[in-house]
Amino acid sequence: MGTGTSFLWLEITGRCQLECGHCYAESGPSGTHGVMTASDWLRVLDEASELGVGMVQFIGGEPTLHPDLVQLLRHAARLGLEVEVFSNLVHVTSSQWEAFELPGVRLACSYYSDSPAEHSAVTGRAGSHARTRANIAEAVRRSIPLRVGVVDTFNGQRVQEAVADLASVGVTDVGHDRLRQVGRGIREAEPGVDQLCGNCANGVLAVSPSGEAWPCVFSRWLPVGNVRDTSLSEIASGPRLAEVREHLDGRFATAGICVPEMCDPQCGPRCGPACMPQGTRHPCAPRGGCRPNYGR
């Protein structure tokens, strides 16, 4: 496609069992699946395939809470799309495990500490650590490709111990992210370009439960269309997205914005698949923005 869009975030729900204090989407138990129907999401997947998108990431909220997740996963797999499900892995049904084992499907999740109390303090739900850790181990047992992001949300958090704990259950793909001041993550800053990694100006697009599209899930103040009344093709090749991408690209290029350790989407993006290459210490490309590594 003319815009070169190769990756889509599909934020299929705003509902989540957890209430993480840093959640970019401000999701939680009171969230909804929005107005997008299963037919709407299936159409978006069809349009994405036709336009040459190579990979989609199902996120939320918590995507495993959406009643149509398995149907959407199977449809994406039939279309030949690579798929990643970014889940908190608190609860996974047997049918979802079967779908996660489909060729081309992988998992991602966030993890906060080896300490159950510390992990639960971040997620806002007692018992979430044991459930998530058990399902991480189950994904490893099933040989489902899995990456885990450890999010550093407060001083003194047992980040390195969390990394070691993940290694002890067989996780080999572990990234790191710091708190981003978007959604409930806002502390002293406001959402803006300085909270972005730079990749939203290049080849990615997000669709929300309302159908609204953004350059990425963190740039929610920059709507570029709505898939309920405009095709994905029209949005991807439209003047509004081109204008926004040009603006962002210019900001990243002239300001030299380069934010280390901001390439692993967390509690939501989720800036695409982890983009820090093996053996490197810095995730940024020469232009000053991240370049997601969509493959393995």
PDB file of N, CA, C and O in Angstrom, residues 16-18 61-65 69 85-93 96-97 100 106-112 119 123 125 127-140 144-149 166 171 270:
ATOM      1  N   CYS A  16     -10.944  -4.955  31.199  1.00  0.00           N
ATOM      2  CA  CYS A  16      -9.788  -5.679  31.732  1.00  0.00           C
ATOM      3  C   CYS A  16     -10.086  -6.083  33.168  1.00  0.00           C
ATOM      4  O   CYS A  16     -10.803  -5.373  33.885  1.00  0.00           O
ATOM      5  N   GLN A  17      -9.556  -7.228  33.602  1.00  0.00           N
ATOM      6  CA  GLN A  17      -9.731  -7.647  34.995  1.00  0.00           C
ATOM      7  C   GLN A  17      -8.905  -6.784  35.935  1.00  0.00           C
ATOM      8  O   GLN A  17      -9.181  -6.708  37.132  1.00  0.00           O
ATOM      9  N   LEU A  18      -7.848  -6.160  35.382  1.00  0.00           N
ATOM     10  CA  LEU A  18      -6.897  -5.420  36.196  1.00  0.00           C
ATOM     11  C   LEU A  18      -7.152  -3.917  36.087  1.00  0.00           C
ATOM     12  O   LEU A  18      -7.852  -3.454  35.188  1.00  0.00           O
ATOM     13  N   GLY A  61      -7.317  -2.685  26.890  1.00  0.00           N
ATOM     14  CA  GLY A  61      -8.006  -3.692  27.657  1.00  0.00           C
ATOM     15  C   GLY A  61      -7.330  -5.064  27.590  1.00  0.00           C
ATOM     16  O   GLY A  61      -6.168  -5.212  27.271  1.00  0.00           O
ATOM     17  N   GLU A  62      -8.115  -6.051  27.899  1.00  0.00           N
ATOM     18  CA  GLU A  62      -7.630  -7.427  27.901  1.00  0.00           C
ATOM     19  C   GLU A  62      -8.334  -8.198  26.786  1.00  0.00           C
ATOM     20  O   GLU A  62      -9.525  -8.506  26.885  1.00  0.00           O
ATOM     21  N   PRO A  63      -7.618  -8.529  25.702  1.00  0.00           N
ATOM     22  CA  PRO A  63      -8.255  -9.158  24.540  1.00  0.00           C
ATOM     23  C   PRO A  63      -8.900 -10.508  24.820  1.00  0.00           C
ATOM     24  O   PRO A  63      -9.858 -10.880  24.147  1.00  0.00           O
ATOM     25  N   THR A  64      -8.403 -11.249  25.834  1.00  0.00           N
ATOM     26  CA  THR A  64      -9.008 -12.558  26.102  1.00  0.00           C
ATOM     27  C   THR A  64     -10.421 -12.426  26.670  1.00  0.00           C
ATOM     28  O   THR A  64     -11.155 -13.411  26.731  1.00  0.00           O
ATOM     29  N   LEU A  65     -10.819 -11.219  27.077  1.00  0.00           N
ATOM     30  CA  LEU A  65     -12.176 -11.005  27.572  1.00  0.00           C
ATOM     31  C   LEU A  65     -13.168 -10.754  26.441  1.00  0.00           C
ATOM     32  O   LEU A  65     -14.377 -10.732  26.681  1.00  0.00           O
ATOM     33  N   LEU A  69     -12.647 -13.194  20.255  1.00  0.00           N
ATOM     34  CA  LEU A  69     -11.205 -13.244  20.020  1.00  0.00           C
ATOM     35  C   LEU A  69     -10.796 -14.473  19.218  1.00  0.00           C
ATOM     36  O   LEU A  69     -10.025 -14.366  18.259  1.00  0.00           O
ATOM     37  N   VAL A  85      -0.976 -11.578  20.320  1.00  0.00           N
ATOM     38  CA  VAL A  85      -1.999 -11.244  21.303  1.00  0.00           C
ATOM     39  C   VAL A  85      -1.280 -10.708  22.533  1.00  0.00           C
ATOM     40  O   VAL A  85      -0.499 -11.424  23.163  1.00  0.00           O
ATOM     41  N   PHE A  86      -1.538  -9.434  22.859  1.00  0.00           N
ATOM     42  CA  PHE A  86      -0.917  -8.855  24.045  1.00  0.00           C
ATOM     43  C   PHE A  86      -1.916  -8.973  25.182  1.00  0.00           C
ATOM     44  O   PHE A  86      -2.920  -8.271  25.227  1.00  0.00           O
ATOM     45  N   SER A  87      -1.646  -9.881  26.103  1.00  0.00           N
ATOM     46  CA  SER A  87      -2.586 -10.251  27.156  1.00  0.00           C
ATOM     47  C   SER A  87      -1.941 -10.112  28.526  1.00  0.00           C
ATOM     48  O   SER A  87      -0.709 -10.214  28.659  1.00  0.00           O
ATOM     49  N   ASN A  88      -2.767  -9.919  29.546  1.00  0.00           N
ATOM     50  CA  ASN A  88      -2.229  -9.979  30.905  1.00  0.00           C
ATOM     51  C   ASN A  88      -2.081 -11.431  31.376  1.00  0.00           C
ATOM     52  O   ASN A  88      -1.503 -11.692  32.432  1.00  0.00           O
ATOM     53  N   LEU A  89      -2.622 -12.373  30.598  1.00  0.00           N
ATOM     54  CA  LEU A  89      -2.543 -13.802  30.894  1.00  0.00           C
ATOM     55  C   LEU A  89      -3.085 -14.159  32.278  1.00  0.00           C
ATOM     56  O   LEU A  89      -2.639 -15.107  32.909  1.00  0.00           O
ATOM     57  N   VAL A  90      -4.075 -13.404  32.726  1.00  0.00           N
ATOM     58  CA  VAL A  90      -4.723 -13.737  33.992  1.00  0.00           C
ATOM     59  C   VAL A  90      -5.636 -14.942  33.828  1.00  0.00           C
ATOM     60  O   VAL A  90      -5.708 -15.810  34.704  1.00  0.00           O
ATOM     61  N   HIS A  91      -6.334 -15.011  32.701  1.00  0.00           N
ATOM     62  CA  HIS A  91      -7.247 -16.135  32.465  1.00  0.00           C
ATOM     63  C   HIS A  91      -7.274 -16.457  30.975  1.00  0.00           C
ATOM     64  O   HIS A  91      -7.493 -15.566  30.146  1.00  0.00           O
ATOM     65  N   VAL A  92      -7.030 -17.714  30.647  1.00  0.00           N
ATOM     66  CA  VAL A  92      -7.039 -18.168  29.259  1.00  0.00           C
ATOM     67  C   VAL A  92      -7.909 -19.415  29.168  1.00  0.00           C
ATOM     68  O   VAL A  92      -7.714 -20.375  29.916  1.00  0.00           O
ATOM     69  N   THR A  93      -8.871 -19.417  28.248  1.00  0.00           N
ATOM     70  CA  THR A  93      -9.748 -20.568  28.085  1.00  0.00           C
ATOM     71  C   THR A  93      -9.069 -21.640  27.223  1.00  0.00           C
ATOM     72  O   THR A  93      -8.085 -21.370  26.529  1.00  0.00           O
ATOM     73  N   GLN A  96      -9.031 -20.646  23.628  1.00  0.00           N
ATOM     74  CA  GLN A  96      -8.029 -19.616  23.355  1.00  0.00           C
ATOM     75  C   GLN A  96      -6.638 -20.216  23.279  1.00  0.00           C
ATOM     76  O   GLN A  96      -5.844 -19.843  22.402  1.00  0.00           O
ATOM     77  N   TRP A  97      -6.324 -21.165  24.161  1.00  0.00           N
ATOM     78  CA  TRP A  97      -5.023 -21.835  24.068  1.00  0.00           C
ATOM     79  C   TRP A  97      -4.865 -22.509  22.706  1.00  0.00           C
ATOM     80  O   TRP A  97      -3.795 -22.443  22.083  1.00  0.00           O
ATOM     81  N   PHE A 100      -4.079 -19.906  20.205  1.00  0.00           N
ATOM     82  CA  PHE A 100      -2.723 -19.382  20.375  1.00  0.00           C
ATOM     83  C   PHE A 100      -1.679 -20.326  19.774  1.00  0.00           C
ATOM     84  O   PHE A 100      -0.557 -19.904  19.476  1.00  0.00           O
ATOM     85  N   ARG A 106       1.471 -15.563  18.155  1.00  0.00           N
ATOM     86  CA  ARG A 106       2.386 -15.465  19.282  1.00  0.00           C
ATOM     87  C   ARG A 106       1.717 -14.675  20.405  1.00  0.00           C
ATOM     88  O   ARG A 106       0.691 -14.036  20.196  1.00  0.00           O
ATOM     89  N   LEU A 107       2.333 -14.720  21.562  1.00  0.00           N
ATOM     90  CA  LEU A 107       1.805 -14.023  22.739  1.00  0.00           C
ATOM     91  C   LEU A 107       2.810 -12.992  23.250  1.00  0.00           C
ATOM     92  O   LEU A 107       4.017 -13.127  23.048  1.00  0.00           O
ATOM     93  N   ALA A 108       2.261 -11.987  23.937  1.00  0.00           N
ATOM     94  CA  ALA A 108       3.087 -11.032  24.662  1.00  0.00           C
ATOM     95  C   ALA A 108       2.344 -10.656  25.927  1.00  0.00           C
ATOM     96  O   ALA A 108       1.110 -10.682  25.972  1.00  0.00           O
ATOM     97  N   CYS A 109       3.072 -10.334  26.979  1.00  0.00           N
ATOM     98  CA  CYS A 109       2.421  -9.880  28.206  1.00  0.00           C
ATOM     99  C   CYS A 109       3.382  -9.013  28.999  1.00  0.00           C
ATOM    100  O   CYS A 109       4.572  -8.920  28.682  1.00  0.00           O
ATOM    101  N   SER A 110       2.846  -8.369  30.012  1.00  0.00           N
ATOM    102  CA  SER A 110       3.648  -7.559  30.927  1.00  0.00           C
ATOM    103  C   SER A 110       3.819  -8.300  32.250  1.00  0.00           C
ATOM    104  O   SER A 110       2.967  -9.096  32.639  1.00  0.00           O
ATOM    105  N   TYR A 111       4.920  -8.018  32.924  1.00  0.00           N
ATOM    106  CA  TYR A 111       5.228  -8.654  34.203  1.00  0.00           C
ATOM    107  C   TYR A 111       5.935  -7.605  35.046  1.00  0.00           C
ATOM    108  O   TYR A 111       6.727  -6.809  34.520  1.00  0.00           O
ATOM    109  N   TYR A 112       5.681  -7.586  36.333  1.00  0.00           N
ATOM    110  CA  TYR A 112       6.150  -6.465  37.131  1.00  0.00           C
ATOM    111  C   TYR A 112       7.125  -6.824  38.251  1.00  0.00           C
ATOM    112  O   TYR A 112       7.935  -5.984  38.641  1.00  0.00           O
ATOM    113  N   HIS A 119       3.679  -7.254  42.534  1.00  0.00           N
ATOM    114  CA  HIS A 119       3.003  -7.380  41.238  1.00  0.00           C
ATOM    115  C   HIS A 119       1.541  -6.953  41.367  1.00  0.00           C
ATOM    116  O   HIS A 119       1.022  -6.175  40.558  1.00  0.00           O
ATOM    117  N   THR A 123      -0.983  -4.121  39.519  1.00  0.00           N
ATOM    118  CA  THR A 123      -2.163  -4.493  38.730  1.00  0.00           C
ATOM    119  C   THR A 123      -3.480  -4.128  39.398  1.00  0.00           C
ATOM    120  O   THR A 123      -4.522  -4.061  38.746  1.00  0.00           O
ATOM    121  N   ARG A 125      -5.012  -6.018  41.537  1.00  0.00           N
ATOM    122  CA  ARG A 125      -5.813  -7.217  41.796  1.00  0.00           C
ATOM    123  C   ARG A 125      -4.990  -8.258  42.527  1.00  0.00           C
ATOM    124  O   ARG A 125      -3.987  -8.759  41.997  1.00  0.00           O
ATOM    125  N   GLY A 127      -3.799 -11.773  43.720  1.00  0.00           N
ATOM    126  CA  GLY A 127      -3.809 -13.071  43.053  1.00  0.00           C
ATOM    127  C   GLY A 127      -3.433 -13.029  41.588  1.00  0.00           C
ATOM    128  O   GLY A 127      -3.297 -14.082  40.954  1.00  0.00           O
ATOM    129  N   SER A 128      -3.268 -11.837  41.027  1.00  0.00           N
ATOM    130  CA  SER A 128      -2.962 -11.747  39.590  1.00  0.00           C
ATOM    131  C   SER A 128      -1.577 -12.296  39.267  1.00  0.00           C
ATOM    132  O   SER A 128      -1.360 -12.855  38.190  1.00  0.00           O
ATOM    133  N   HIS A 129      -0.632 -12.163  40.193  1.00  0.00           N
ATOM    134  CA  HIS A 129       0.725 -12.647  39.935  1.00  0.00           C
ATOM    135  C   HIS A 129       0.745 -14.152  39.692  1.00  0.00           C
ATOM    136  O   HIS A 129       1.330 -14.633  38.709  1.00  0.00           O
ATOM    137  N   ALA A 130       0.107 -14.919  40.559  1.00  0.00           N
ATOM    138  CA  ALA A 130       0.114 -16.377  40.424  1.00  0.00           C
ATOM    139  C   ALA A 130      -0.543 -16.818  39.119  1.00  0.00           C
ATOM    140  O   ALA A 130      -0.046 -17.735  38.448  1.00  0.00           O
ATOM    141  N   ARG A 131      -1.647 -16.175  38.762  1.00  0.00           N
ATOM    142  CA  ARG A 131      -2.347 -16.542  37.524  1.00  0.00           C
ATOM    143  C   ARG A 131      -1.493 -16.234  36.295  1.00  0.00           C
ATOM    144  O   ARG A 131      -1.356 -17.064  35.389  1.00  0.00           O
ATOM    145  N   THR A 132      -0.932 -15.028  36.261  1.00  0.00           N
ATOM    146  CA  THR A 132      -0.119 -14.651  35.112  1.00  0.00           C
ATOM    147  C   THR A 132       1.123 -15.522  35.009  1.00  0.00           C
ATOM    148  O   THR A 132       1.468 -16.008  33.919  1.00  0.00           O
ATOM    149  N   ARG A 133       1.803 -15.748  36.123  1.00  0.00           N
ATOM    150  CA  ARG A 133       3.023 -16.547  36.088  1.00  0.00           C
ATOM    151  C   ARG A 133       2.723 -17.981  35.638  1.00  0.00           C
ATOM    152  O   ARG A 133       3.478 -18.571  34.853  1.00  0.00           O
ATOM    153  N   ALA A 134       1.615 -18.553  36.115  1.00  0.00           N
ATOM    154  CA  ALA A 134       1.252 -19.919  35.724  1.00  0.00           C
ATOM    155  C   ALA A 134       0.960 -19.999  34.235  1.00  0.00           C
ATOM    156  O   ALA A 134       1.338 -20.977  33.563  1.00  0.00           O
ATOM    157  N   ASN A 135       0.306 -18.981  33.683  1.00  0.00           N
ATOM    158  CA  ASN A 135      -0.016 -19.012  32.258  1.00  0.00           C
ATOM    159  C   ASN A 135       1.186 -18.682  31.383  1.00  0.00           C
ATOM    160  O   ASN A 135       1.272 -19.149  30.239  1.00  0.00           O
ATOM    161  N   ILE A 136       2.134 -17.915  31.907  1.00  0.00           N
ATOM    162  CA  ILE A 136       3.406 -17.742  31.202  1.00  0.00           C
ATOM    163  C   ILE A 136       4.100 -19.098  31.083  1.00  0.00           C
ATOM    164  O   ILE A 136       4.579 -19.490  30.010  1.00  0.00           O
ATOM    165  N   ALA A 137       4.144 -19.830  32.194  1.00  0.00           N
ATOM    166  CA  ALA A 137       4.765 -21.157  32.178  1.00  0.00           C
ATOM    167  C   ALA A 137       4.027 -22.101  31.236  1.00  0.00           C
ATOM    168  O   ALA A 137       4.649 -22.924  30.549  1.00  0.00           O
ATOM    169  N   GLU A 138       2.693 -21.989  31.180  1.00  0.00           N
ATOM    170  CA  GLU A 138       1.913 -22.847  30.285  1.00  0.00           C
ATOM    171  C   GLU A 138       2.200 -22.518  28.825  1.00  0.00           C
ATOM    172  O   GLU A 138       2.302 -23.423  27.986  1.00  0.00           O
ATOM    173  N   ALA A 139       2.352 -21.237  28.496  1.00  0.00           N
ATOM    174  CA  ALA A 139       2.691 -20.855  27.125  1.00  0.00           C
ATOM    175  C   ALA A 139       4.053 -21.424  26.735  1.00  0.00           C
ATOM    176  O   ALA A 139       4.233 -21.930  25.618  1.00  0.00           O
ATOM    177  N   VAL A 140       5.012 -21.372  27.665  1.00  0.00           N
ATOM    178  CA  VAL A 140       6.334 -21.955  27.413  1.00  0.00           C
ATOM    179  C   VAL A 140       6.203 -23.456  27.214  1.00  0.00           C
ATOM    180  O   VAL A 140       6.798 -24.037  26.291  1.00  0.00           O
ATOM    181  N   ILE A 144       4.493 -21.961  22.625  1.00  0.00           N
ATOM    182  CA  ILE A 144       3.905 -20.814  21.950  1.00  0.00           C
ATOM    183  C   ILE A 144       4.901 -19.669  22.022  1.00  0.00           C
ATOM    184  O   ILE A 144       5.380 -19.337  23.113  1.00  0.00           O
ATOM    185  N   PRO A 145       5.271 -19.058  20.893  1.00  0.00           N
ATOM    186  CA  PRO A 145       6.203 -17.929  20.945  1.00  0.00           C
ATOM    187  C   PRO A 145       5.692 -16.854  21.900  1.00  0.00           C
ATOM    188  O   PRO A 145       4.540 -16.439  21.817  1.00  0.00           O
ATOM    189  N   LEU A 146       6.553 -16.421  22.807  1.00  0.00           N
ATOM    190  CA  LEU A 146       6.143 -15.505  23.861  1.00  0.00           C
ATOM    191  C   LEU A 146       7.236 -14.503  24.148  1.00  0.00           C
ATOM    192  O   LEU A 146       8.399 -14.860  24.259  1.00  0.00           O
ATOM    193  N   ARG A 147       6.847 -13.248  24.265  1.00  0.00           N
ATOM    194  CA  ARG A 147       7.765 -12.239  24.765  1.00  0.00           C
ATOM    195  C   ARG A 147       7.105 -11.569  25.962  1.00  0.00           C
ATOM    196  O   ARG A 147       5.883 -11.428  26.028  1.00  0.00           O
ATOM    197  N   VAL A 148       7.911 -11.171  26.914  1.00  0.00           N
ATOM    198  CA  VAL A 148       7.399 -10.562  28.132  1.00  0.00           C
ATOM    199  C   VAL A 148       8.126  -9.241  28.361  1.00  0.00           C
ATOM    200  O   VAL A 148       9.353  -9.174  28.252  1.00  0.00           O
ATOM    201  N   GLY A 149       7.354  -8.213  28.678  1.00  0.00           N
ATOM    202  CA  GLY A 149       7.928  -6.912  28.982  1.00  0.00           C
ATOM    203  C   GLY A 149       7.842  -6.636  30.468  1.00  0.00           C
ATOM    204  O   GLY A 149       6.779  -6.762  31.076  1.00  0.00           O
ATOM    205  N   LEU A 166      11.405 -14.782  35.309  1.00  0.00           N
ATOM    206  CA  LEU A 166      10.925 -15.191  33.987  1.00  0.00           C
ATOM    207  C   LEU A 166      11.876 -16.215  33.356  1.00  0.00           C
ATOM    208  O   LEU A 166      11.429 -17.197  32.759  1.00  0.00           O
ATOM    209  N   VAL A 171      11.314 -18.323  29.924  1.00  0.00           N
ATOM    210  CA  VAL A 171      11.104 -17.211  28.995  1.00  0.00           C
ATOM    211  C   VAL A 171      12.453 -16.687  28.534  1.00  0.00           C
ATOM    212  O   VAL A 171      13.310 -16.338  29.349  1.00  0.00           O
ATOM    213  N   ARG A 270       2.871  -1.148  24.282  1.00  0.00           N
ATOM    214  CA  ARG A 270       2.622  -1.691  23.192  1.00  0.00           C
ATOM    215  C   ARG A 270       2.978  -0.915  21.994  1.00  0.00           C
ATOM    216  O   ARG A 270       2.193  -0.660  21.208  1.00  0.00           O
TER     217      ARG A 270
END
